[in-house]
Amino acid sequence: MITFQNVSKSYGRKLVLDNLSFEIKEGQFVILIGPSGCGKTTTLKMINRLVKPDSGEIYINGINIMEQNPVELRRGIGYVIQQIGLFPNMTVEQNISVVPKLLKYPKERWQSIVRELLEMVNMPYEEYAHKYPSELSGGQQQRIGVLRALAASPPIVLMDEPFGALDPITRDALQEEVKKLQKKLKKTIVFVTHDMEEALRLADTIVFMDNGRILQMASPEEMLRNPASDIIKEFMGRHINSRGPAELYVEDVMRTRVLKVPKTLKVLECLDRMDRWEVNSVIVLNEDDTYAGTVQLEAIQEHGKVGHEIGELVSQDTPTVSRQCKAQEVLDQLLDSPYKYLVVLNDDRTVAGLITRTSLTKAIGEALWGAKS
Amino acid sequence: MSNLVPYILEHLLIVLIATGISVAIGVVLGIISYWVRFAAQIILWFSEMVQTIPALALLAILMVIFGLGNATIIAGLALYALLPIVRNTYTGLTSVPAPIKEAARGMGMSKLQRLFLVELPLAFPLIFSGIKISVVNSLSIAVMGVLIGAGGLGFPIYRGIQTQNFRLIMSGAIPVVIMAVLFDYLMSLIQKRLTRH
Amino acid sequence: MNFIEFVGRNRAVILSSLAQHIYLVCISVFAGILVSIPAGILLSRHKKAAEKILAVVGIVQTIPGLVMLGIALLLFGVGNTPALVVLSVYSILPILRNTYTGLTEVQLGLIEAGYGIGMTSSQLLFKVQLPLALPSIISGIRISTVYIVSWAALAALIGAGGLGDLIWTGLSTYNTNFILAGAIPSAILAFLFSGLIGAVQRLATPRGLREVKHDE
């Protein structure tokens, strides 16, 4: 679908792309990765003609993009950048509908597009459509950035380190959403990152670049099994040479960054923090920092009273495990339980972390294909 | 050219005296604004109002009070120069990082000690930039002193206008512009030095 | 004769001077806007040249008003037109500078995003850059207007009329009533213009820029 043929580019005397040729197939999630200055961003920006090649050709669906009007070309390609780039003078709805409006879609059509897209990422239209970017969290802003790129349903979406500026938890959530959206909408996505973990998680094909050349273009599994050069090996270092999943303990698979609140916290304040963390349950601690129980969002919505303390709503139904348990044993417990997570406790009954289905699957996956060092 | 020297010196003297007065009043007002929140609004509003008054109107009104002569132009320039100095003192003091203020308090410094040992030194580069703006503006406005009987380079310029003598106008105007550019340049250099630490 | 009586007796002269003053200010600021906004847009697209041009413009701004008027007098003679020319030229500078900074301070990411999603450069200008730069541009217009109210008083020197005439008469005959009758309305005029344009500036600030979210 996208073909690079002998593309070269220099800035002054520095050669950034050296006779690059490769092809991206339709519907693929392709990730360009490599050390900084390797030419990955330049390659990406050539696809929508933000950067012009010195020599060589780029074809999309067999048409040379240099023979197309750049403005029309770009309107058919979604584009997401790291700094998010939402227009601060426009509302969420206006931002998402920019391209459909440029393409002169009738009002009913772009309005229904905005509605649908917002629903897809669980941001209700009534609540969010008329907010301005400055009123949203970083994660919400980038969600809108992604939706804006999808609004005119372009077959190709370019993403330039879109999640680089987000905190790890938000990044996790957005990676998952993008992967889901891609499966559902069958887009061809070209995605630049310098984070190998992100690449392994999202890509169908990873293109590893260094000094303006492609060192290897392969599936994540293939690249882990047979890295083509030492640089690639080094880049993936911590993902290779794993322990087997059988040797994993709970402390290896848990998530340690979790929202913990004291019993005495006021209900409203607690809701505010949950909102900021984008979670719908929270771990409650006693005065001596030992585990008191959990509170679900629904419990607050049903029984919470303004001004009361969160301790009144604590439930102890969520199963707890010790951090020295084998991960294997916990797996069954997690799959059987109606809860989406388990609380991990230290010996002194303070909270060590959480195991969610995602964190466990990820850890097992990494153990199979390369665990964290 | 030599007969210009007294005008240049007088011009400079007028501007320097006015700036001195303005710095003394402006920095104190800036400190008061920093300490007393509601005063900040009034003081900043007042200095902005003063600068909004047309120069000729301000000078003419001052002349009614101070009479003809250098005192009037010095008072006018000092009032005009107030806004940049007050505003920069206030902004400089309020933008001293909170942890530094807290550390100073934690070390047991009194309010005045904090001001003189920590806050004013840190705010000084910005205050200095306010003074620079004032000096450059004043050099140019001081020319109007001639209209209310003061001396300085306004004299040859006004004389030139009355006698339709282009060279006379320029002989007064060029030193003014050179001084403005020079002061701007030199004070910017000093300012860079100050902010380097 | 006290000031109140004086104003009562010379009401017609004071009012017509005021009208002439407002006329001078409006025409020259309007002319300044017409020139400086397009010029600012142009400069924002040629940043290298812009830095130099703005530096020169900065020096021109240090030329005392009296000198500029003197030169205009020699070049064009006495009257309304030379005054309007000088005032218009002078009103260009702050608006030009603010248009330029307003436009160039729009984040690079937004410009890239705009081009990246297929805006033409004029769509980017009108939908993104100008709306974001508008508060800065209007602030430039406000600075210009306040300056011009002040300069217009000075321009009476070369026969432009306006409130400056009254002040001049007062200064040359040492008549306090004339001085106050010119000075007070011109100060009030400056306050009014400044307040009015300030209000417009607040209205023109895009809502998304007004409410800054303060977290933590």
Coordinates of C-alpha atoms in Angstrom, one line a residue, chain B residues 77-142:
Chain B
L77 CA 9.7 61.6 33.7
A78 CA 9.8 60.1 37.2
L79 CA 6.0 59.5 37.1
Y80 CA 6.3 58.1 33.6
A81 CA 9.1 55.7 34.5
L82 CA 7.2 54.3 37.4
L83 CA 5.2 51.6 35.7
P84 CA 8.0 49.4 34.3
I85 CA 9.9 49.6 37.6
V86 CA 6.9 48.8 39.8
R87 CA 5.7 46.1 37.6
N88 CA 9.0 44.4 37.3
T89 CA 9.8 44.6 41.0
Y90 CA 6.4 43.1 41.8
T91 CA 6.8 40.3 39.1
G92 CA 10.4 39.6 40.1
L93 CA 9.5 39.3 43.8
T94 CA 6.4 37.1 43.2
S95 CA 8.3 34.8 40.9
V96 CA 11.0 33.9 43.3
P97 CA 10.5 30.1 43.5
A98 CA 8.4 29.0 46.5
P99 CA 10.9 26.4 47.8
I100 CA 13.6 29.1 48.1
K101 CA 11.2 31.3 50.1
E102 CA 10.3 28.4 52.3
A103 CA 14.0 27.5 52.9
A104 CA 14.7 31.1 53.9
R105 CA 11.8 31.0 56.3
G106 CA 12.8 27.6 57.6
M107 CA 16.3 29.0 58.4
G108 CA 14.6 31.5 60.7
M109 CA 15.0 34.7 58.6
S110 CA 12.7 37.5 59.4
K111 CA 10.5 39.1 56.7
L112 CA 13.0 41.9 56.1
Q113 CA 16.0 39.5 56.1
R114 CA 14.2 37.4 53.5
L115 CA 13.6 40.5 51.4
F116 CA 17.1 41.9 51.5
L117 CA 19.1 38.6 51.6
V118 CA 17.1 36.4 49.3
E119 CA 14.1 37.9 47.4
L120 CA 15.5 41.3 46.2
P121 CA 18.8 39.8 45.0
L122 CA 16.9 37.1 43.0
A123 CA 14.4 39.7 41.6
F124 CA 17.2 42.2 40.7
P125 CA 17.8 41.1 37.1
L126 CA 14.1 41.7 36.3
I127 CA 14.0 45.0 38.3
F128 CA 17.1 46.1 36.3
S129 CA 15.3 45.3 33.1
G130 CA 12.5 47.6 34.2
I131 CA 15.0 50.4 34.9
K132 CA 16.4 49.9 31.4
I133 CA 13.0 50.3 29.8
S134 CA 12.4 53.5 31.9
V135 CA 15.8 55.0 31.0
V136 CA 15.4 54.5 27.3
N137 CA 11.8 55.9 27.3
S138 CA 12.9 58.9 29.5
L139 CA 15.7 59.8 27.2
S140 CA 13.2 60.3 24.4
I141 CA 10.4 61.9 26.4
A142 CA 12.9 64.4 28.1

